[in-house]
Short mmCIF file of C-alpha atoms in Angstrom, two decimals:
data_model
loop_
_atom_site.label_atom_id
_atom_site.label_comp_id
_atom_site.label_asym_id
_atom_site.label_seq_id
_atom_site.Cartn_x
_atom_site.Cartn_y
_atom_site.Cartn_z
CA UNK A 6 -23.66 -295.78 -60.09
CA UNK A 7 -26.03 -297.55 -62.50
CA UNK A 8 -27.10 -295.90 -65.72
CA UNK A 9 -30.18 -293.69 -65.39
CA UNK A 10 -33.58 -294.84 -66.48
CA UNK A 11 -34.58 -293.41 -69.82
CA UNK A 12 -38.08 -292.83 -71.11
CA UNK A 13 -39.11 -291.90 -74.61
CA UNK A 14 -42.32 -291.41 -76.53
CA UNK A 15 -42.72 -295.14 -76.86
CA UNK A 16 -42.77 -295.48 -73.07
CA UNK A 17 -45.61 -293.02 -72.59
CA UNK A 18 -48.55 -294.77 -71.02
CA UNK A 19 -51.83 -293.39 -69.80
CA UNK A 20 -52.37 -295.35 -66.60
CA UNK A 21 -51.16 -295.14 -63.04
CA UNK A 22 -49.24 -297.87 -61.25
CA UNK A 23 -52.38 -299.82 -60.40
CA UNK A 24 -53.53 -299.75 -64.01
CA UNK A 25 -56.38 -297.28 -63.48
CA UNK A 26 -56.72 -294.05 -65.43
CA UNK A 27 -55.90 -291.01 -63.26
CA UNK A 28 -58.83 -289.21 -61.65
CA UNK A 29 -58.67 -285.40 -61.67
CA UNK A 30 -60.94 -282.52 -60.80
CA UNK A 31 -60.58 -278.84 -61.66
CA UNK A 32 -59.62 -276.82 -58.59
CA UNK A 33 -59.45 -273.43 -60.30
CA UNK A 34 -59.53 -272.02 -63.83
CA UNK A 35 -59.14 -268.74 -65.68
CA UNK A 36 -55.57 -268.19 -64.45
CA UNK A 37 -53.13 -266.09 -66.50
CA UNK A 38 -49.64 -267.61 -66.93
CA UNK A 39 -49.59 -269.16 -63.43
CA UNK A 40 -46.24 -270.46 -62.23
CA UNK A 41 -46.31 -271.86 -58.70
CA UNK A 42 -48.56 -272.96 -55.82
CA UNK A 43 -47.85 -272.78 -52.09
CA UNK A 44 -50.19 -273.84 -49.30
CA UNK A 45 -50.97 -271.88 -46.15
CA UNK A 46 -51.48 -273.77 -42.86
CA UNK A 47 -55.22 -273.08 -43.23
CA UNK A 48 -55.28 -275.23 -46.37
CA UNK A 49 -55.78 -272.19 -48.61
CA UNK A 50 -53.41 -271.96 -51.56
CA UNK A 51 -51.37 -269.09 -52.95
CA UNK A 52 -50.74 -268.98 -56.72
CA UNK A 53 -48.22 -266.79 -58.56
CA UNK A 54 -48.94 -265.29 -61.99
CA UNK A 55 -45.71 -264.80 -63.91
CA UNK A 56 -46.55 -261.88 -66.17
CA UNK A 57 -48.75 -259.74 -63.92
CA UNK A 58 -46.82 -260.12 -60.67
CA UNK A 59 -50.06 -261.02 -58.89
CA UNK A 60 -50.32 -263.49 -56.04
CA UNK A 61 -53.75 -265.08 -55.76
CA UNK A 62 -55.41 -266.92 -52.88
CA UNK A 63 -57.65 -269.95 -53.38
CA UNK A 64 -60.15 -271.21 -50.80
CA UNK A 65 -59.56 -274.57 -49.15
CA UNK A 66 -60.13 -277.25 -51.77
CA UNK A 67 -60.23 -274.72 -54.62
CA UNK A 68 -62.68 -272.19 -55.98
CA UNK A 69 -62.65 -268.59 -57.17
CA UNK A 70 -59.33 -266.86 -56.52
CA UNK A 71 -58.88 -263.44 -54.96
CA UNK A 72 -55.86 -261.17 -55.29
CA UNK A 73 -53.60 -261.05 -52.23
CA UNK A 74 -51.06 -258.59 -53.61
CA UNK A 75 -49.26 -257.46 -56.75
CA UNK A 76 -45.54 -257.40 -56.10
CA UNK A 77 -43.88 -254.11 -57.10
CA UNK A 78 -41.16 -254.03 -59.72
CA UNK A 79 -41.85 -257.40 -61.37
CA UNK A 80 -40.55 -257.42 -64.95
CA UNK A 81 -41.67 -260.09 -67.39
CA UNK A 82 -39.71 -260.86 -70.56
CA UNK A 83 -39.57 -264.33 -72.08
CA UNK A 84 -39.36 -266.77 -69.16
CA UNK A 85 -38.83 -264.15 -66.45
CA UNK A 86 -41.30 -262.52 -64.07
CA UNK A 87 -42.94 -263.68 -60.84
CA UNK A 88 -41.95 -267.31 -60.45
CA UNK A 89 -41.69 -269.36 -57.25
CA UNK A 90 -43.57 -269.11 -53.96
CA UNK A 91 -42.89 -270.63 -50.54
CA UNK A 92 -44.70 -270.31 -47.22
CA UNK A 93 -42.61 -270.09 -44.07
CA UNK A 94 -42.64 -273.38 -42.11
CA UNK A 95 -43.28 -271.19 -39.04
CA UNK A 96 -46.06 -269.19 -40.72
CA UNK A 97 -48.35 -269.53 -37.71
CA UNK A 98 -45.83 -267.45 -35.80
CA UNK A 99 -44.23 -265.15 -38.38
CA UNK A 100 -46.88 -264.98 -41.20
CA UNK A 101 -44.14 -264.82 -43.86
CA UNK A 102 -44.49 -265.68 -47.54
CA UNK A 103 -41.48 -265.85 -49.89
CA UNK A 104 -41.40 -265.08 -53.61
CA UNK A 105 -38.80 -265.33 -56.38
CA UNK A 106 -39.09 -262.81 -59.19
CA UNK A 107 -37.34 -260.76 -61.84
CA UNK A 108 -36.82 -257.00 -61.66
CA UNK A 109 -35.23 -254.68 -64.21
CA UNK A 110 -31.83 -255.38 -62.66
CA UNK A 111 -31.84 -258.89 -61.16
CA UNK A 112 -33.59 -262.02 -60.02
CA UNK A 113 -34.32 -261.89 -56.31
CA UNK A 114 -36.03 -263.54 -53.39
CA UNK A 115 -38.22 -261.40 -51.15
CA UNK A 116 -40.55 -262.05 -48.27
CA UNK A 117 -43.65 -260.30 -47.00
CA UNK A 118 -45.95 -260.62 -44.03
CA UNK A 119 -49.47 -261.84 -44.83
CA UNK A 120 -51.86 -260.87 -42.06
CA UNK A 121 -55.34 -262.02 -42.98
CA UNK A 122 -56.13 -260.27 -46.26
CA UNK A 123 -53.38 -257.67 -45.81
CA UNK A 124 -49.97 -258.16 -47.43
CA UNK A 125 -47.19 -255.89 -46.22
CA UNK A 126 -44.56 -254.49 -48.58
CA UNK A 127 -41.91 -257.08 -49.46
CA UNK A 128 -38.39 -256.96 -48.05
CA UNK A 129 -35.34 -258.45 -49.84
CA UNK A 130 -33.90 -261.77 -48.73
CA UNK A 131 -31.47 -262.45 -51.60
CA UNK A 132 -30.75 -260.01 -54.43
CA UNK A 133 -28.34 -259.56 -57.33
CA UNK A 134 -28.92 -262.89 -59.07
CA UNK A 135 -28.23 -262.56 -62.80
CA UNK A 136 -31.45 -262.46 -64.82
CA UNK A 137 -32.23 -263.13 -68.46
CA UNK A 138 -34.91 -263.85 -71.03
CA UNK A 139 -34.36 -267.59 -70.49
CA UNK A 140 -33.25 -270.02 -67.77
CA UNK A 141 -34.15 -268.01 -64.68
CA UNK A 142 -34.84 -271.10 -62.57
CA UNK A 143 -37.20 -269.79 -59.93
CA UNK A 144 -38.45 -272.68 -57.81
CA UNK A 145 -38.08 -272.06 -54.07
CA UNK A 146 -38.89 -274.54 -51.33
CA UNK A 147 -38.28 -274.92 -47.61
CA UNK A 148 -36.51 -278.14 -46.77
CA UNK A 149 -37.06 -280.44 -43.76
CA UNK A 150 -34.20 -278.53 -42.09
CA UNK A 151 -36.21 -275.28 -42.14
CA UNK A 152 -33.83 -273.70 -44.64
CA UNK A 153 -34.77 -272.17 -47.99
CA UNK A 154 -33.57 -273.82 -51.22
CA UNK A 155 -33.68 -272.11 -54.62
CA UNK A 156 -33.12 -273.38 -58.16
CA UNK A 157 -31.16 -270.70 -60.03
CA UNK A 158 -30.84 -271.00 -63.82
CA UNK A 159 -27.74 -270.19 -65.85
CA UNK A 160 -29.70 -267.44 -67.73
CA UNK A 161 -28.08 -268.69 -70.94
CA UNK A 162 -24.50 -268.05 -69.74
CA UNK A 163 -23.36 -271.65 -69.60
CA UNK A 164 -19.95 -271.11 -68.02
CA UNK A 165 -21.45 -269.75 -64.81
CA UNK A 166 -22.78 -273.19 -63.88
CA UNK A 167 -19.20 -274.36 -63.19
CA UNK A 168 -17.95 -271.13 -61.57
CA UNK A 169 -18.39 -271.41 -57.81
CA UNK A 170 -18.26 -267.64 -57.34
CA UNK A 171 -21.37 -267.29 -59.54
CA UNK A 172 -24.73 -268.06 -57.95
CA UNK A 173 -26.27 -268.91 -61.34
CA UNK A 174 -26.56 -272.48 -62.58
CA UNK A 175 -26.83 -273.64 -58.96
CA UNK A 176 -29.13 -274.79 -56.21
CA UNK A 177 -28.74 -272.37 -53.31
CA UNK A 178 -29.39 -272.99 -49.61
CA UNK A 179 -29.93 -270.06 -47.27
CA UNK A 180 -31.48 -269.25 -43.92
CA UNK A 181 -34.93 -267.66 -44.02
CA UNK A 182 -33.34 -264.23 -43.51
CA UNK A 183 -30.94 -264.73 -46.42
CA UNK A 184 -27.80 -265.43 -44.41
CA UNK A 185 -25.60 -268.44 -45.17
CA UNK A 186 -25.80 -271.60 -43.02
CA UNK A 187 -22.54 -272.55 -41.38
CA UNK A 188 -22.82 -276.15 -42.62
CA UNK A 189 -23.18 -275.32 -46.32
CA UNK A 190 -20.76 -277.41 -48.41
CA UNK A 191 -18.74 -274.38 -49.54
CA UNK A 192 -17.90 -272.18 -46.53
CA UNK A 193 -19.32 -268.67 -46.80
CA UNK A 194 -21.25 -269.51 -49.98
CA UNK A 195 -25.00 -270.06 -50.51
CA UNK A 196 -24.17 -272.70 -53.15
CA UNK A 197 -25.50 -276.15 -52.26
CA UNK A 198 -24.88 -277.84 -55.64
CA UNK A 199 -23.54 -276.69 -59.00
CA UNK A 200 -23.35 -277.63 -62.66
CA UNK A 201 -27.05 -277.00 -63.34
CA UNK A 202 -28.63 -275.59 -66.48
CA UNK A 203 -32.12 -274.69 -65.29
CA UNK A 204 -33.57 -276.36 -62.19
CA UNK A 205 -37.31 -275.76 -61.79
CA UNK A 206 -38.31 -278.69 -59.59
CA UNK A 207 -37.36 -279.31 -55.95
CA UNK A 208 -38.90 -281.89 -53.61
CA UNK A 209 -37.87 -284.06 -50.65
CA UNK A 210 -38.76 -287.69 -50.09
CA UNK A 211 -39.80 -289.16 -46.74
CA UNK A 212 -36.16 -289.81 -45.82
CA UNK A 213 -35.23 -286.15 -46.36
CA UNK A 214 -33.41 -286.67 -49.67
CA UNK A 215 -33.58 -283.74 -52.08
CA UNK A 216 -34.58 -284.41 -55.70
CA UNK A 217 -34.50 -281.93 -58.58
CA UNK A 218 -35.69 -281.73 -62.18
CA UNK A 219 -33.52 -280.06 -64.79
CA UNK A 220 -34.06 -278.88 -68.35
CA UNK A 221 -31.67 -280.28 -70.91
CA UNK A 222 -30.74 -278.46 -74.09
CA UNK A 223 -30.73 -280.70 -77.16
CA UNK A 224 -30.59 -284.24 -75.81
CA UNK A 225 -31.79 -285.14 -72.32
CA UNK A 226 -33.79 -283.69 -69.45
CA UNK A 227 -32.87 -285.00 -66.03
CA UNK A 228 -34.04 -286.06 -62.59
CA UNK A 229 -31.21 -285.76 -60.08
CA UNK A 230 -30.68 -286.78 -56.48
CA UNK A 231 -28.99 -283.75 -54.93
CA UNK A 232 -26.11 -284.13 -52.49
CA UNK A 233 -24.31 -281.26 -50.73
CA UNK A 234 -21.49 -279.96 -52.92
CA UNK A 235 -22.46 -282.19 -55.86
CA UNK A 236 -21.48 -281.14 -59.38
CA UNK A 237 -24.09 -282.16 -61.98
CA UNK A 238 -21.97 -281.51 -65.02
CA UNK A 239 -23.56 -278.73 -67.07
CA UNK A 240 -22.35 -277.52 -69.55
CA UNK A 241 -19.76 -280.29 -69.87
CA UNK A 242 -22.33 -283.10 -69.57
CA UNK A 243 -25.96 -283.23 -70.62
CA UNK A 244 -27.84 -286.32 -69.47
CA UNK A 245 -25.88 -289.48 -68.84
CA UNK A 246 -22.57 -288.51 -70.43
CA UNK A 247 -18.93 -288.84 -69.45
CA UNK A 248 -18.67 -288.20 -65.71
CA UNK A 249 -14.97 -287.25 -65.99
CA UNK A 250 -13.84 -290.03 -63.70
CA UNK A 251 -16.66 -289.44 -61.23
CA UNK A 252 -16.31 -285.66 -61.01
CA UNK A 253 -19.89 -285.19 -62.20
CA UNK A 254 -22.91 -286.89 -60.71
CA UNK A 255 -25.14 -288.89 -63.03
CA UNK A 256 -28.89 -288.37 -63.28
CA UNK A 257 -31.26 -291.02 -61.95
CA UNK A 258 -33.69 -290.66 -64.89
CA UNK A 259 -33.62 -288.90 -68.26
CA UNK A 260 -35.99 -288.10 -71.12
CA UNK A 261 -35.51 -286.77 -74.62
CA UNK A 262 -36.25 -283.05 -74.35
CA UNK A 263 -39.33 -283.32 -76.62
CA UNK A 264 -40.96 -285.69 -74.11
CA UNK A 265 -40.52 -283.63 -70.98
CA UNK A 266 -39.00 -280.17 -70.36
CA UNK A 267 -39.60 -280.88 -66.68
CA UNK A 268 -40.65 -278.06 -64.39
CA UNK A 269 -42.20 -278.60 -60.94
CA UNK A 270 -42.06 -281.91 -59.10
CA UNK A 271 -43.92 -283.39 -56.13
CA UNK A 272 -43.35 -286.56 -54.12
CA UNK A 273 -46.25 -288.49 -52.57
CA UNK A 274 -45.22 -291.59 -50.65
CA UNK A 275 -42.74 -293.27 -53.04
CA UNK A 276 -44.08 -291.73 -56.26
CA UNK A 277 -42.56 -288.65 -57.87
CA UNK A 278 -44.75 -286.53 -60.15
CA UNK A 279 -43.00 -284.45 -62.80
CA UNK A 280 -44.85 -281.68 -64.65
CA UNK A 281 -43.74 -281.56 -68.29
CA UNK A 282 -44.06 -278.44 -70.42
CA UNK A 283 -43.01 -279.34 -73.96
CA UNK A 284 -43.92 -282.97 -73.30
CA UNK A 285 -47.45 -281.96 -72.20
CA UNK A 286 -47.83 -284.81 -69.73
CA UNK A 287 -47.34 -285.72 -66.10
CA UNK A 288 -44.59 -288.25 -65.53
CA UNK A 289 -44.76 -290.69 -62.63
CA UNK A 290 -41.58 -292.26 -61.26
CA UNK A 291 -41.32 -294.93 -58.59
CA UNK A 292 -38.66 -294.13 -55.99
CA UNK A 293 -36.84 -296.90 -54.18
CA UNK A 294 -34.66 -295.24 -51.58
CA UNK A 295 -32.02 -293.25 -53.41
CA UNK A 296 -32.85 -294.79 -56.80
CA UNK A 297 -35.61 -294.77 -59.41
CA UNK A 298 -37.21 -298.15 -60.04
CA UNK A 299 -38.83 -299.38 -63.24
CA UNK A 300 -39.85 -297.26 -66.21
CA UNK A 301 -41.36 -293.78 -65.84
CA UNK A 302 -45.06 -293.65 -66.76
CA UNK A 303 -46.81 -290.78 -68.55
CA UNK A 304 -50.30 -289.81 -67.39
CA UNK A 305 -52.50 -286.88 -68.45
CA UNK A 306 -50.70 -287.43 -71.72
CA UNK A 307 -51.52 -284.49 -74.03
CA UNK A 308 -54.88 -284.02 -72.33
CA UNK A 309 -54.32 -280.73 -70.53
CA UNK A 310 -51.44 -279.19 -72.47
CA UNK A 311 -48.32 -277.74 -70.89
CA UNK A 312 -47.82 -278.53 -67.20
CA UNK A 313 -45.77 -276.15 -65.03
CA UNK A 314 -46.03 -277.36 -61.45
CA UNK A 315 -46.91 -280.38 -59.34
CA UNK A 316 -47.46 -279.77 -55.63
CA UNK A 317 -48.51 -282.04 -52.77
CA UNK A 318 -51.75 -280.73 -51.26
CA UNK A 319 -52.76 -280.98 -47.58
CA UNK A 320 -55.62 -283.37 -48.42
CA UNK A 321 -53.22 -285.93 -49.92
CA UNK A 322 -53.92 -285.07 -53.56
CA UNK A 323 -51.37 -283.65 -55.99
CA UNK A 324 -52.22 -280.32 -57.57
CA UNK A 325 -51.05 -279.90 -61.15
CA UNK A 326 -50.78 -276.45 -62.74
CA UNK A 327 -51.31 -276.05 -66.49
CA UNK A 328 -49.37 -273.41 -68.41
CA UNK A 329 -51.03 -272.91 -71.78
CA UNK A 330 -51.28 -269.10 -71.50
CA UNK A 331 -47.53 -268.60 -71.08
CA UNK A 332 -47.00 -267.63 -74.73
CA UNK A 333 -45.87 -271.07 -75.85
CA UNK A 334 -49.02 -273.09 -75.36
CA UNK A 335 -52.34 -273.50 -77.12
CA UNK A 336 -54.95 -272.19 -74.65
CA UNK A 337 -58.36 -273.80 -74.42
CA UNK A 338 -61.46 -272.17 -72.91
CA UNK A 339 -60.93 -271.92 -69.16
CA UNK A 340 -57.13 -272.10 -69.24
CA UNK A 341 -55.06 -271.96 -67.24
CA UNK A 342 -56.21 -274.44 -64.62
CA UNK A 343 -55.24 -276.22 -61.44
CA UNK A 344 -56.12 -279.91 -61.46
CA UNK A 345 -56.23 -282.14 -58.36
CA UNK A 346 -54.93 -285.64 -59.01
CA UNK A 347 -56.15 -288.34 -56.65
#
C-alpha cells in the first residue's frame, strides 16, 4: 500500500478544486454546543446539542429551530453528552430516530419514535459502552446495507482498542434493533474494525466503501478506508508508522494534529469533506476509488472557527456545523452556526 498523503499548514489553501472560493450561506445560528445533523425524509434536519441533551428540528433549507425533545439522563462532562444522530432508512414506515449519548453509567445508543411533533420516550438499542471525559466517539450512521455503524472512542484507556472483547476503540456494526449481524467479521461480536483511538467521522462513497476520520494524539490525525475486521493500529501505531508486517492497516491521508483534529466527514461525488476542530478549517480530499488523489485542500480556513460536522444535505449542498461554544472555542456573535457549502 502506498504511503498516505500528508498535509500540513503549508498545504492549506483557500480555494476549491476549480479555483473558486467556497460559497456558503448560514442555515441556522444561535446553537449551543451542537454536535450532529441528521435529515428527515421531508428535508427537515435534526440537530443534537451536546450539553443540554436537546434535539432540535430545522425547517427545510434552514431557519429557526424548534425543540423536538430533550433526552432523559444525558450527562455532559468534558467531551461527553448527547453526540450522534441517525434517522432510520425506513423512517417513512417506522418513524425511528437514533441517538448516541452519555449517561451517568455508560455511553449508549437509543431510538425513539418521532410522530409529527411528538417524540416518544427512547428505548435502548446498545448500552454499557465505557464512557469518559474524553474520547467518547459518538458518530452513528446507517450504511448502504441498512445496518447501523458507530464510532466508539477508547475513552482514554488505550489498551481497549486492541482487545476484541472490549467494544471501545472500535467501529461497531449492529442491526437497527441492536442485535449482531451474522456476517460481522468476528462471529457474535458487534466489532467491525478495531485499533481506533477516537473515530468521529463515518461516510460511504458511491461504491459503498466506508471511510472514517480519526483523532491522533501527538503526531498525526488520519483518514482511513475501513474494511471488515481491519486493525488500524492504535495504540501501537499513530499515523503512518510500522505496520508490523502488514498486521495494521495504513491511513490514506494524515495531518499534523494542530492542522485538523478531524470530526465529522461527508462525501459528495468524489470529494470528501472533513470538519476540523483544532485546525479550524474544512479539508477537501479527492477520492479515486479506494485511494486519495493529490494534496488535501483547506477551505473555510480559520474563517468560522472550530468545525464539528460535515453532512450531505438533500439539496446537494454540504452542511457544516461550527463548534465554538463547546468550551474550547472562541464564540462570535451568532455562534454556533450551520453553514451550507455549495
